[in-house]
Amino acid sequence: MVPPWPTFLMDSFQFAQQSQFNSNESAYYGPYTRLLYHLFGVDGPYEVIPRYHVPLIPRESLDVIALFTVEVDKRPVMFIEVKPVASLTANSQRKYADSQMRDYFRDIRHKAVIPHVPGISAFGTRIAFYDYNAATHAVTPPAVPADPIRLNDTAPIERWNHDLLEPEGAARFREIVDQVKTMCQALMK
């Protein structure tokens, strides 16, 4: 079977997947940076901007939010939020990740220059695809409202049903990048 990415990327992600890094989200910063530069290039109009945010609200552990935003002329056209793979199984961590994705769309919507801005939530290499429609201001997938009485899963684990290192997940990721490039090229004409 042919790997979905070049060897240097596969090696980078596979190194980050070692068990000693399961709770360390920074293990994936390098691989995701390399992936974005591989797909968007270094000599074109795209810039990959890492952003790190430490929430003001204290939590049980320090939770640094890592966002990698792809920009054209300082305008966001795509972003990836990276979390440690060990957090995927915790309902509260998925809920928090989903909320952060929606908050970031709120923060960047006034800067949107393309019709759709994709966002990707990553727990290690497990990824969920989000989309902001600039015309309707809608985010997909739709939010799952919290039940006022019963505890329900507001960010189902099935949302992260793609693995970046498997052919289907890699193909979907490439498709998103190609769509972003097409939308950006239409702007530059």
Short mmCIF file of C-alpha atoms in Angstrom, two decimals:
data_model
loop_
_atom_site.label_atom_id
_atom_site.label_comp_id
_atom_site.label_asym_id
_atom_site.label_seq_id
_atom_site.Cartn_x
_atom_site.Cartn_y
_atom_site.Cartn_z
CA MET A 1 0.00 0.00 0.00
CA VAL A 2 1.32 3.42 -0.98
CA PRO A 3 1.49 5.85 1.96
CA PRO A 4 -0.83 8.87 1.61
CA TRP A 5 1.99 11.36 2.26
CA PRO A 6 5.69 11.62 1.35
CA THR A 7 8.08 9.72 3.61
CA PHE A 8 9.32 12.83 5.44
CA LEU A 9 5.74 13.67 6.52
CA MET A 10 4.81 10.11 7.42
CA ASP A 11 7.97 9.82 9.54
CA SER A 12 7.25 13.13 11.26
CA PHE A 13 3.68 12.15 12.19
CA GLN A 14 4.63 8.59 13.14
CA PHE A 15 7.34 9.88 15.46
CA ALA A 16 4.75 12.14 17.14
CA GLN A 17 2.45 9.13 17.59
CA GLN A 18 4.83 7.37 19.97
CA SER A 19 3.10 6.57 23.24
CA GLN A 20 5.28 8.90 25.32
CA PHE A 21 3.75 11.83 23.39
CA ASN A 22 0.04 10.85 23.77
CA SER A 23 -0.65 13.72 26.18
CA ASN A 24 1.71 16.20 24.54
CA GLU A 25 -0.02 18.31 21.90
CA SER A 26 3.25 20.03 21.00
CA ALA A 27 4.48 16.73 19.53
CA TYR A 28 2.24 17.47 16.54
CA TYR A 29 3.20 21.13 16.00
CA GLY A 30 6.13 20.26 13.75
CA PRO A 31 4.29 17.65 11.66
CA TYR A 32 1.28 19.92 11.06
CA THR A 33 3.52 22.87 10.19
CA ARG A 34 5.43 20.70 7.70
CA LEU A 35 2.17 19.37 6.23
CA LEU A 36 0.74 22.84 5.67
CA TYR A 37 3.93 24.13 4.05
CA HIS A 38 4.10 20.98 1.93
CA LEU A 39 0.56 21.57 0.64
CA PHE A 40 0.55 25.38 0.41
CA GLY A 41 4.24 25.92 -0.42
CA VAL A 42 6.67 28.49 0.89
CA ASP A 43 7.08 30.72 -2.14
CA GLY A 44 3.49 31.64 -2.92
CA PRO A 45 0.84 33.87 -1.37
CA TYR A 46 0.15 31.58 1.60
CA GLU A 47 1.56 32.02 5.09
CA VAL A 48 1.22 29.53 7.94
CA ILE A 49 0.78 31.41 11.20
CA PRO A 50 1.08 29.48 14.48
CA ARG A 51 -0.98 30.94 17.29
CA TYR A 52 -0.87 29.82 20.89
CA HIS A 53 -3.36 30.93 23.48
CA VAL A 54 -3.45 30.16 27.19
CA PRO A 55 -7.06 30.54 28.39
CA LEU A 56 -7.66 33.06 31.17
CA ILE A 57 -10.12 30.70 32.87
CA PRO A 58 -8.12 28.25 34.99
CA ARG A 59 -8.71 24.56 34.34
CA GLU A 60 -7.43 21.44 36.04
CA SER A 61 -4.40 21.48 33.77
CA LEU A 62 -2.75 24.06 31.59
CA ASP A 63 -4.56 23.92 28.26
CA VAL A 64 -2.68 25.78 25.58
CA ILE A 65 -4.71 26.25 22.42
CA ALA A 66 -2.58 25.73 19.33
CA LEU A 67 -3.97 27.06 16.07
CA PHE A 68 -2.22 26.96 12.74
CA THR A 69 -3.86 29.50 10.48
CA VAL A 70 -3.22 29.64 6.74
CA GLU A 71 -3.51 33.22 5.55
CA VAL A 72 -3.43 35.15 2.29
CA ASP A 73 -2.68 38.86 2.68
CA LYS A 74 -3.20 38.53 6.45
CA ARG A 75 -6.69 37.09 5.88
CA PRO A 76 -7.48 33.61 7.23
CA VAL A 77 -8.39 31.02 4.60
CA MET A 78 -8.05 27.83 6.68
CA PHE A 79 -7.04 26.78 10.18
CA ILE A 80 -6.20 23.70 12.23
CA GLU A 81 -6.57 23.38 15.98
CA VAL A 82 -4.28 20.72 17.49
CA LYS A 83 -4.96 18.78 20.69
CA PRO A 84 -3.21 15.76 22.21
CA VAL A 85 -4.51 12.40 21.01
CA ALA A 86 -5.13 11.20 24.59
CA SER A 87 -7.88 13.84 24.99
CA LEU A 88 -10.07 12.43 22.19
CA THR A 89 -11.88 9.94 24.41
CA ALA A 90 -12.93 12.56 26.97
CA ASN A 91 -16.36 14.04 26.22
CA SER A 92 -15.41 17.28 27.97
CA GLN A 93 -12.29 17.72 25.81
CA ARG A 94 -14.23 17.16 22.58
CA LYS A 95 -16.89 19.63 23.79
CA TYR A 96 -14.13 22.14 24.57
CA ALA A 97 -12.49 21.60 21.15
CA ASP A 98 -15.83 22.02 19.37
CA SER A 99 -16.52 25.22 21.31
CA GLN A 100 -13.05 26.58 20.48
CA MET A 101 -13.59 25.89 16.77
CA ARG A 102 -16.88 27.79 16.79
CA ASP A 103 -15.34 30.65 18.79
CA TYR A 104 -12.49 30.97 16.30
CA PHE A 105 -14.96 31.12 13.41
CA ARG A 106 -16.74 33.93 15.30
CA ASP A 107 -13.44 35.76 15.70
CA ILE A 108 -12.41 35.53 12.04
CA ARG A 109 -15.73 35.81 10.22
CA HIS A 110 -15.34 39.55 9.60
CA LYS A 111 -11.98 38.81 7.92
CA ALA A 112 -13.29 36.08 5.60
CA VAL A 113 -12.44 36.79 1.96
CA ILE A 114 -13.41 33.41 0.51
CA PRO A 115 -16.94 31.95 0.42
CA HIS A 116 -16.08 29.03 2.71
CA VAL A 117 -13.41 28.96 5.41
CA PRO A 118 -12.55 25.42 6.51
CA GLY A 119 -11.38 24.58 9.99
CA ILE A 120 -9.95 21.28 11.14
CA SER A 121 -9.99 20.01 14.70
CA ALA A 122 -7.19 17.51 15.29
CA PHE A 123 -6.62 15.17 18.19
CA GLY A 124 -3.26 13.84 17.06
CA THR A 125 -4.02 12.59 13.55
CA ARG A 126 -7.76 12.07 14.18
CA ILE A 127 -9.46 14.97 12.43
CA ALA A 128 -12.89 16.56 12.18
CA PHE A 129 -13.79 18.91 9.35
CA TYR A 130 -15.65 22.16 9.97
CA ASP A 131 -16.77 24.80 7.48
CA TYR A 132 -17.83 28.42 7.83
CA ASN A 133 -20.11 29.71 5.07
CA ALA A 134 -19.48 33.45 4.74
CA ALA A 135 -22.80 34.12 2.97
CA THR A 136 -25.02 32.44 5.55
CA HIS A 137 -22.72 32.69 8.59
CA ALA A 138 -23.43 28.99 9.20
CA VAL A 139 -20.91 26.56 10.65
CA THR A 140 -21.05 22.88 9.82
CA PRO A 141 -21.31 20.43 11.34
CA PRO A 142 -24.15 21.96 13.32
CA ALA A 143 -23.68 22.33 17.06
CA VAL A 144 -25.34 19.70 19.25
CA PRO A 145 -27.25 21.58 21.95
CA ALA A 146 -26.75 20.53 25.54
CA ASP A 147 -29.78 18.87 27.08
CA PRO A 148 -30.93 20.96 30.08
CA ILE A 149 -31.54 17.85 32.20
CA ARG A 150 -29.56 14.90 30.90
CA LEU A 151 -25.86 14.77 30.14
CA ASN A 152 -25.53 14.35 26.41
CA ASP A 153 -22.52 14.23 24.11
CA THR A 154 -22.40 17.64 22.41
CA ALA A 155 -19.32 16.73 20.35
CA PRO A 156 -19.70 13.06 19.36
CA ILE A 157 -16.45 11.17 18.87
CA GLU A 158 -17.69 10.12 15.41
CA ARG A 159 -17.09 13.70 14.30
CA TRP A 160 -13.35 12.85 14.36
CA ASN A 161 -13.85 9.90 12.04
CA HIS A 162 -10.95 10.58 9.68
CA ASP A 163 -7.31 9.74 10.26
CA LEU A 164 -4.85 11.99 8.46
CA LEU A 165 -2.46 9.08 7.90
CA GLU A 166 -5.04 6.86 6.21
CA PRO A 167 -5.86 7.25 2.50
CA GLU A 168 -9.44 8.48 3.03
CA GLY A 169 -8.45 11.09 5.62
CA ALA A 170 -5.49 12.29 3.54
CA ALA A 171 -7.68 12.53 0.43
CA ARG A 172 -10.31 14.59 2.27
CA PHE A 173 -7.62 16.88 3.67
CA ARG A 174 -6.12 17.40 0.19
CA GLU A 175 -9.60 18.06 -1.20
CA ILE A 176 -10.12 20.83 1.38
CA VAL A 177 -6.73 22.38 0.57
CA ASP A 178 -7.47 22.25 -3.17
CA GLN A 179 -10.82 23.98 -2.59
CA VAL A 180 -9.10 26.71 -0.56
CA LYS A 181 -6.50 27.24 -3.29
CA THR A 182 -9.21 27.43 -5.96
CA MET A 183 -11.18 30.01 -3.96
CA CYS A 184 -8.02 32.04 -3.32
CA GLN A 185 -6.98 31.95 -6.99
CA ALA A 186 -10.40 33.33 -7.94
CA LEU A 187 -9.70 36.29 -5.63
CA MET A 188 -6.34 37.01 -7.21
CA LYS A 189 -7.66 37.30 -10.78
#
